[in-house]
Every structure is written in C-alpha cells, then in structure tokens.
C-alpha cells in the first residue's frame, strides 16, 4: 500500500502542522513516510506545498508526479485548483471553504466552488465554523485533518494520539481544541 498526498495552502495556515500530524500518525502505525516541503514566501502569505508519501513498503522518493496524488488536501479553495494537476483519476480533493484572499485578482468564490464541485470525490469543508465550534478559528487545519482521516489509511485513535503528541508543549487547552476540531471534521 502506498498513499500519496499533496498538502497545500498559504503561509500561516498550518500546512506544515497538518503534514506533521499525518506523518506522526502514519509512523505510530508502523508505516513508512517520506515528506518534502516548499515554503516559498510562507511568512508573507505565499504558497506552501508539502508532498507526503505513506507506505507499508520502503519508499525511495518523496516526490509525487502530476497525476499520481491520491489526495489533494488544501487549506483554501484557490490553492486546491492550483495543484489539481497532481490528482490521479479517482483521487480525493478536500479543501477548506474559507478563501485566503491575498491577491487582487482572486477569482470569484462561487466559480472556484463550481470547479471543485465538478471533480468527483471532492469535498469543500466549512473549516472556519467547525473550528470556531471547537474553540478556536486557528484549528481550521485540524478540521481538515479530521475530514481527510475518513479516507487516510490511519486509525482515528492514532490521529488523536498524534495530535496530543504534537500539541502537548502548547498546553492542554490547545490539545483539547485540536482534538475537538479533528472530530468535528471527521464527522462533517
């Protein structure tokens, strides 16, 4: 089994935190993980992309070719469209609904949603409202991890342990909020 994921968003949205949670969960289940990151102008709202390969066998490269991703997991809709060429036929596109408008010519949201909806297996997740329900708007990325967990080859309880491991240093309240955001995303 090999599962290829392209994670994308813009700086400050938590792309690398999402990658860390998924990678931690996969490793806790004894799977092999290879990950690569492109930060760009991540501190100024620039594009951030991470590729991740999860496998039960040894992985020789962290690169994912166009048309080979099993999943595009995007923090916002425009970035999901920008990276759609990586998605394999029958793959899953999951994106946050909330746009990150950092350019003057950002497309109309309805047009973006229409393009995404035309892709079989796509999901647009209202991450903002679910994260607020969990206790913090900053937990939107954990809502996405929860939504992705429905199809990723990692158990729910392993994800919850991974979230605890990654966020423990930030305090119990942050762990609780992120776990709740994960569960709300999983149930969305």
PDB file of C-alpha atoms in Angstrom:
ATOM      1  CA  UNK A   1       0.000   0.000   0.000  1.00  0.00           C
ATOM      2  CA  UNK A   2       1.275   3.440  -0.930  1.00  0.00           C
ATOM      3  CA  UNK A   3      -0.742   6.623  -0.437  1.00  0.00           C
ATOM      4  CA  UNK A   4       0.358   9.957  -1.974  1.00  0.00           C
ATOM      5  CA  UNK A   5      -0.828  13.290  -0.569  1.00  0.00           C
ATOM      6  CA  UNK A   6      -0.271  16.849  -1.775  1.00  0.00           C
ATOM      7  CA  UNK A   7      -0.913  19.356   1.009  1.00  0.00           C
ATOM      8  CA  UNK A   8      -1.234  22.996   0.019  1.00  0.00           C
ATOM      9  CA  UNK A   9      -2.181  26.406   1.308  1.00  0.00           C
ATOM     10  CA  UNK A  10      -0.561  29.738   2.018  1.00  0.00           C
ATOM     11  CA  UNK A  11       1.821  30.813   4.727  1.00  0.00           C
ATOM     12  CA  UNK A  12       0.323  30.850   8.192  1.00  0.00           C
ATOM     13  CA  UNK A  13      -2.486  28.366   7.503  1.00  0.00           C
ATOM     14  CA  UNK A  14      -0.729  25.402   9.095  1.00  0.00           C
ATOM     15  CA  UNK A  15       0.175  23.254   6.088  1.00  0.00           C
ATOM     16  CA  UNK A  16       3.277  22.003   7.870  1.00  0.00           C
ATOM     17  CA  UNK A  17       1.340  21.288  11.086  1.00  0.00           C
ATOM     18  CA  UNK A  18      -1.118  19.195   9.087  1.00  0.00           C
ATOM     19  CA  UNK A  19       1.776  17.329   7.467  1.00  0.00           C
ATOM     20  CA  UNK A  20       3.322  16.738  10.909  1.00  0.00           C
ATOM     21  CA  UNK A  21       0.095  15.254  12.322  1.00  0.00           C
ATOM     22  CA  UNK A  22      -0.452  12.924   9.353  1.00  0.00           C
ATOM     23  CA  UNK A  23       3.212  11.853   9.305  1.00  0.00           C
ATOM     24  CA  UNK A  24       3.219  11.245  13.068  1.00  0.00           C
ATOM     25  CA  UNK A  25       0.039   9.172  12.847  1.00  0.00           C
ATOM     26  CA  UNK A  26       1.417   7.086   9.981  1.00  0.00           C
ATOM     27  CA  UNK A  27       4.680   6.420  11.799  1.00  0.00           C
ATOM     28  CA  UNK A  28       2.804   5.486  15.005  1.00  0.00           C
ATOM     29  CA  UNK A  29       1.138   2.742  12.946  1.00  0.00           C
ATOM     30  CA  UNK A  30       4.488   1.479  11.653  1.00  0.00           C
ATOM     31  CA  UNK A  31       4.120   2.905   8.152  1.00  0.00           C
ATOM     32  CA  UNK A  32       6.969   4.443   6.156  1.00  0.00           C
ATOM     33  CA  UNK A  33       6.740   8.196   5.461  1.00  0.00           C
ATOM     34  CA  UNK A  34       8.603  10.486   3.062  1.00  0.00           C
ATOM     35  CA  UNK A  35       7.828  14.193   3.025  1.00  0.00           C
ATOM     36  CA  UNK A  36       9.087  17.245   1.152  1.00  0.00           C
ATOM     37  CA  UNK A  37       8.152  20.894   1.679  1.00  0.00           C
ATOM     38  CA  UNK A  38       8.295  24.078  -0.357  1.00  0.00           C
ATOM     39  CA  UNK A  39       7.916  27.122   1.841  1.00  0.00           C
ATOM     40  CA  UNK A  40       8.216  29.957  -0.690  1.00  0.00           C
ATOM     41  CA  UNK A  41       7.228  33.267   0.893  1.00  0.00           C
ATOM     42  CA  UNK A  42       5.398  31.399   3.609  1.00  0.00           C
ATOM     43  CA  UNK A  43       5.771  34.141   6.226  1.00  0.00           C
ATOM     44  CA  UNK A  44       4.097  36.656   3.883  1.00  0.00           C
ATOM     45  CA  UNK A  45       1.097  34.712   2.648  1.00  0.00           C
ATOM     46  CA  UNK A  46       2.938  32.938  -0.162  1.00  0.00           C
ATOM     47  CA  UNK A  47       2.189  29.437  -1.383  1.00  0.00           C
ATOM     48  CA  UNK A  48       3.221  26.498   0.777  1.00  0.00           C
ATOM     49  CA  UNK A  49       3.143  22.950  -0.514  1.00  0.00           C
ATOM     50  CA  UNK A  50       4.144  19.689   1.090  1.00  0.00           C
ATOM     51  CA  UNK A  51       4.170  16.299  -0.564  1.00  0.00           C
ATOM     52  CA  UNK A  52       3.852  13.176   1.534  1.00  0.00           C
ATOM     53  CA  UNK A  53       4.075   9.530   0.639  1.00  0.00           C
ATOM     54  CA  UNK A  54       2.860   6.900   3.112  1.00  0.00           C
ATOM     55  CA  UNK A  55       3.531   3.236   2.510  1.00  0.00           C
ATOM     56  CA  UNK A  56       3.721  -0.172   4.118  1.00  0.00           C
ATOM     57  CA  UNK A  57       6.849  -0.728   1.967  1.00  0.00           C
ATOM     58  CA  UNK A  58      10.120   1.164   1.724  1.00  0.00           C
ATOM     59  CA  UNK A  59       9.748   4.485  -0.111  1.00  0.00           C
ATOM     60  CA  UNK A  60      12.622   5.577  -2.339  1.00  0.00           C
ATOM     61  CA  UNK A  61      11.478   9.106  -3.252  1.00  0.00           C
ATOM     62  CA  UNK A  62       9.417  11.825  -1.617  1.00  0.00           C
ATOM     63  CA  UNK A  63       8.363  13.274  -4.964  1.00  0.00           C
ATOM     64  CA  UNK A  64       4.860  12.920  -6.360  1.00  0.00           C
ATOM     65  CA  UNK A  65       4.442  13.308 -10.118  1.00  0.00           C
ATOM     66  CA  UNK A  66       1.477  15.006 -11.729  1.00  0.00           C
ATOM     67  CA  UNK A  67      -1.492  12.664 -11.871  1.00  0.00           C
ATOM     68  CA  UNK A  68      -0.189  10.490  -9.021  1.00  0.00           C
ATOM     69  CA  UNK A  69      -1.675  12.032  -5.833  1.00  0.00           C
ATOM     70  CA  UNK A  70      -4.351  10.004  -4.079  1.00  0.00           C
ATOM     71  CA  UNK A  71      -5.376  13.152  -2.220  1.00  0.00           C
ATOM     72  CA  UNK A  72      -5.076  16.919  -2.521  1.00  0.00           C
ATOM     73  CA  UNK A  73      -5.601  18.365   0.952  1.00  0.00           C
ATOM     74  CA  UNK A  74      -5.851  22.136   0.667  1.00  0.00           C
ATOM     75  CA  UNK A  75      -6.309  24.790   3.307  1.00  0.00           C
ATOM     76  CA  UNK A  76      -8.209  27.043   0.878  1.00  0.00           C
ATOM     77  CA  UNK A  77     -10.018  26.687  -2.479  1.00  0.00           C
ATOM     78  CA  UNK A  78      -7.716  28.517  -4.921  1.00  0.00           C
ATOM     79  CA  UNK A  79      -4.656  26.537  -3.830  1.00  0.00           C
ATOM     80  CA  UNK A  80      -6.574  23.302  -4.397  1.00  0.00           C
ATOM     81  CA  UNK A  81      -7.223  24.318  -8.008  1.00  0.00           C
ATOM     82  CA  UNK A  82      -3.610  25.424  -8.497  1.00  0.00           C
ATOM     83  CA  UNK A  83      -2.416  21.910  -7.605  1.00  0.00           C
ATOM     84  CA  UNK A  84      -5.174  19.854  -9.230  1.00  0.00           C
ATOM     85  CA  UNK A  85      -2.793  18.518 -11.899  1.00  0.00           C
ATOM     86  CA  UNK A  86      -1.257  16.284  -9.199  1.00  0.00           C
ATOM     87  CA  UNK A  87      -4.535  14.462  -8.512  1.00  0.00           C
ATOM     88  CA  UNK A  88      -4.830  10.996 -10.046  1.00  0.00           C
ATOM     89  CA  UNK A  89      -8.051   9.895 -11.689  1.00  0.00           C
ATOM     90  CA  UNK A  90     -10.356   8.785  -8.892  1.00  0.00           C
ATOM     91  CA  UNK A  91      -8.335  10.666  -6.264  1.00  0.00           C
ATOM     92  CA  UNK A  92      -9.828  12.756  -3.457  1.00  0.00           C
ATOM     93  CA  UNK A  93      -9.764  16.552  -3.254  1.00  0.00           C
ATOM     94  CA  UNK A  94     -10.542  18.032   0.153  1.00  0.00           C
ATOM     95  CA  UNK A  95     -10.383  21.781   0.650  1.00  0.00           C
ATOM     96  CA  UNK A  96     -11.287  24.348   3.231  1.00  0.00           C
ATOM     97  CA  UNK A  97     -14.162  26.599   2.143  1.00  0.00           C
ATOM     98  CA  UNK A  98     -12.709  29.827   3.528  1.00  0.00           C
ATOM     99  CA  UNK A  99     -10.631  31.690   0.896  1.00  0.00           C
ATOM    100  CA  UNK A 100      -7.332  33.321   1.781  1.00  0.00           C
ATOM    101  CA  UNK A 101      -7.567  36.427  -0.384  1.00  0.00           C
ATOM    102  CA  UNK A 102      -4.035  37.735  -0.695  1.00  0.00           C
ATOM    103  CA  UNK A 103      -4.043  38.823  -4.336  1.00  0.00           C
ATOM    104  CA  UNK A 104      -6.200  41.500  -6.025  1.00  0.00           C
ATOM    105  CA  UNK A 105      -7.346  39.181  -8.836  1.00  0.00           C
ATOM    106  CA  UNK A 106      -8.552  36.381  -6.554  1.00  0.00           C
ATOM    107  CA  UNK A 107     -11.299  34.544  -8.508  1.00  0.00           C
ATOM    108  CA  UNK A 108     -14.963  34.701  -7.539  1.00  0.00           C
ATOM    109  CA  UNK A 109     -15.598  32.154  -4.817  1.00  0.00           C
ATOM    110  CA  UNK A 110     -18.686  30.688  -6.484  1.00  0.00           C
ATOM    111  CA  UNK A 111     -16.667  29.947  -9.629  1.00  0.00           C
ATOM    112  CA  UNK A 112     -13.988  28.216  -7.550  1.00  0.00           C
ATOM    113  CA  UNK A 113     -16.573  26.124  -5.699  1.00  0.00           C
ATOM    114  CA  UNK A 114     -18.178  25.193  -9.027  1.00  0.00           C
ATOM    115  CA  UNK A 115     -14.852  23.933 -10.434  1.00  0.00           C
ATOM    116  CA  UNK A 116     -14.146  21.976  -7.244  1.00  0.00           C
ATOM    117  CA  UNK A 117     -17.650  20.500  -7.156  1.00  0.00           C
ATOM    118  CA  UNK A 118     -17.175  19.260 -10.730  1.00  0.00           C
ATOM    119  CA  UNK A 119     -14.345  16.985  -9.554  1.00  0.00           C
ATOM    120  CA  UNK A 120     -15.734  13.597  -8.492  1.00  0.00           C
ATOM    121  CA  UNK A 121     -14.943  12.830  -4.864  1.00  0.00           C
ATOM    122  CA  UNK A 122     -14.270  16.447  -3.929  1.00  0.00           C
ATOM    123  CA  UNK A 123     -15.277  17.906  -0.581  1.00  0.00           C
ATOM    124  CA  UNK A 124     -15.469  21.567   0.438  1.00  0.00           C
ATOM    125  CA  UNK A 125     -15.343  21.757   4.230  1.00  0.00           C
ATOM    126  CA  UNK A 126     -16.600  24.719   6.252  1.00  0.00           C
ATOM    127  CA  UNK A 127     -13.458  24.682   8.359  1.00  0.00           C
ATOM    128  CA  UNK A 128     -13.943  28.144   9.852  1.00  0.00           C
ATOM    129  CA  UNK A 129     -17.281  27.479  11.526  1.00  0.00           C
ATOM    130  CA  UNK A 130     -16.277  23.998  12.705  1.00  0.00           C
ATOM    131  CA  UNK A 131     -13.028  25.352  14.160  1.00  0.00           C
ATOM    132  CA  UNK A 132     -14.900  28.113  15.974  1.00  0.00           C
ATOM    133  CA  UNK A 133     -17.267  25.438  17.332  1.00  0.00           C
ATOM    134  CA  UNK A 134     -14.193  23.528  18.543  1.00  0.00           C
ATOM    135  CA  UNK A 135     -12.955  26.600  20.411  1.00  0.00           C
ATOM    136  CA  UNK A 136     -10.559  28.416  18.080  1.00  0.00           C
ATOM    137  CA  UNK A 137     -10.621  29.597  14.470  1.00  0.00           C
ATOM    138  CA  UNK A 138      -6.926  28.692  14.363  1.00  0.00           C
ATOM    139  CA  UNK A 139      -7.865  24.993  14.449  1.00  0.00           C
ATOM    140  CA  UNK A 140      -9.204  25.017  10.870  1.00  0.00           C
ATOM    141  CA  UNK A 141      -6.353  22.823   9.700  1.00  0.00           C
ATOM    142  CA  UNK A 142      -7.254  20.133  12.261  1.00  0.00           C
ATOM    143  CA  UNK A 143     -10.811  20.156  10.905  1.00  0.00           C
ATOM    144  CA  UNK A 144      -9.280  19.306   7.523  1.00  0.00           C
ATOM    145  CA  UNK A 145      -7.174  16.522   9.019  1.00  0.00           C
ATOM    146  CA  UNK A 146     -10.371  15.113  10.526  1.00  0.00           C
ATOM    147  CA  UNK A 147     -12.116  15.226   7.153  1.00  0.00           C
ATOM    148  CA  UNK A 148      -9.134  13.591   5.452  1.00  0.00           C
ATOM    149  CA  UNK A 149      -8.931  10.913   8.151  1.00  0.00           C
ATOM    150  CA  UNK A 150     -12.084   9.329   6.763  1.00  0.00           C
ATOM    151  CA  UNK A 151     -10.073   8.053   3.795  1.00  0.00           C
ATOM    152  CA  UNK A 152      -6.450   8.016   5.001  1.00  0.00           C
ATOM    153  CA  UNK A 153      -5.014   4.603   5.982  1.00  0.00           C
ATOM    154  CA  UNK A 154      -4.581   5.651   9.642  1.00  0.00           C
ATOM    155  CA  UNK A 155      -6.918   4.884  12.551  1.00  0.00           C
ATOM    156  CA  UNK A 156      -8.888   7.656  14.291  1.00  0.00           C
ATOM    157  CA  UNK A 157      -7.424   6.877  17.713  1.00  0.00           C
ATOM    158  CA  UNK A 158      -3.910   7.071  16.266  1.00  0.00           C
ATOM    159  CA  UNK A 159      -4.638  10.543  14.886  1.00  0.00           C
ATOM    160  CA  UNK A 160      -5.898  11.672  18.289  1.00  0.00           C
ATOM    161  CA  UNK A 161      -2.671  10.436  19.909  1.00  0.00           C
ATOM    162  CA  UNK A 162      -0.619  12.182  17.223  1.00  0.00           C
ATOM    163  CA  UNK A 163      -2.458  15.463  17.867  1.00  0.00           C
ATOM    164  CA  UNK A 164      -1.730  15.101  21.571  1.00  0.00           C
ATOM    165  CA  UNK A 165       1.950  14.390  20.878  1.00  0.00           C
ATOM    166  CA  UNK A 166       2.409  17.359  18.559  1.00  0.00           C
ATOM    167  CA  UNK A 167       0.491  19.945  20.629  1.00  0.00           C
ATOM    168  CA  UNK A 168       1.264  18.899  24.235  1.00  0.00           C
ATOM    169  CA  UNK A 169       4.019  21.525  24.516  1.00  0.00           C
ATOM    170  CA  UNK A 170       1.400  24.237  23.809  1.00  0.00           C
ATOM    171  CA  UNK A 171      -0.804  23.228  26.723  1.00  0.00           C
ATOM    172  CA  UNK A 172      -3.828  21.090  27.494  1.00  0.00           C
ATOM    173  CA  UNK A 173      -6.383  23.607  26.186  1.00  0.00           C
ATOM    174  CA  UNK A 174      -4.738  23.643  22.736  1.00  0.00           C
ATOM    175  CA  UNK A 175      -4.684  19.831  22.679  1.00  0.00           C
ATOM    176  CA  UNK A 176      -8.392  19.700  23.593  1.00  0.00           C
ATOM    177  CA  UNK A 177      -9.383  22.262  20.951  1.00  0.00           C
ATOM    178  CA  UNK A 178      -7.420  20.493  18.213  1.00  0.00           C
ATOM    179  CA  UNK A 179      -8.849  17.082  19.124  1.00  0.00           C
ATOM    180  CA  UNK A 180     -12.372  18.513  19.062  1.00  0.00           C
ATOM    181  CA  UNK A 181     -11.683  20.186  15.697  1.00  0.00           C
ATOM    182  CA  UNK A 182     -10.423  16.844  14.343  1.00  0.00           C
ATOM    183  CA  UNK A 183     -13.572  15.026  15.479  1.00  0.00           C
ATOM    184  CA  UNK A 184     -15.862  17.713  14.034  1.00  0.00           C
ATOM    185  CA  UNK A 185     -14.015  17.454  10.707  1.00  0.00           C
ATOM    186  CA  UNK A 186     -14.221  13.660  10.756  1.00  0.00           C
ATOM    187  CA  UNK A 187     -17.980  13.845  11.330  1.00  0.00           C
ATOM    188  CA  UNK A 188     -18.553  16.544   8.675  1.00  0.00           C
TER     189      UNK A 188
END
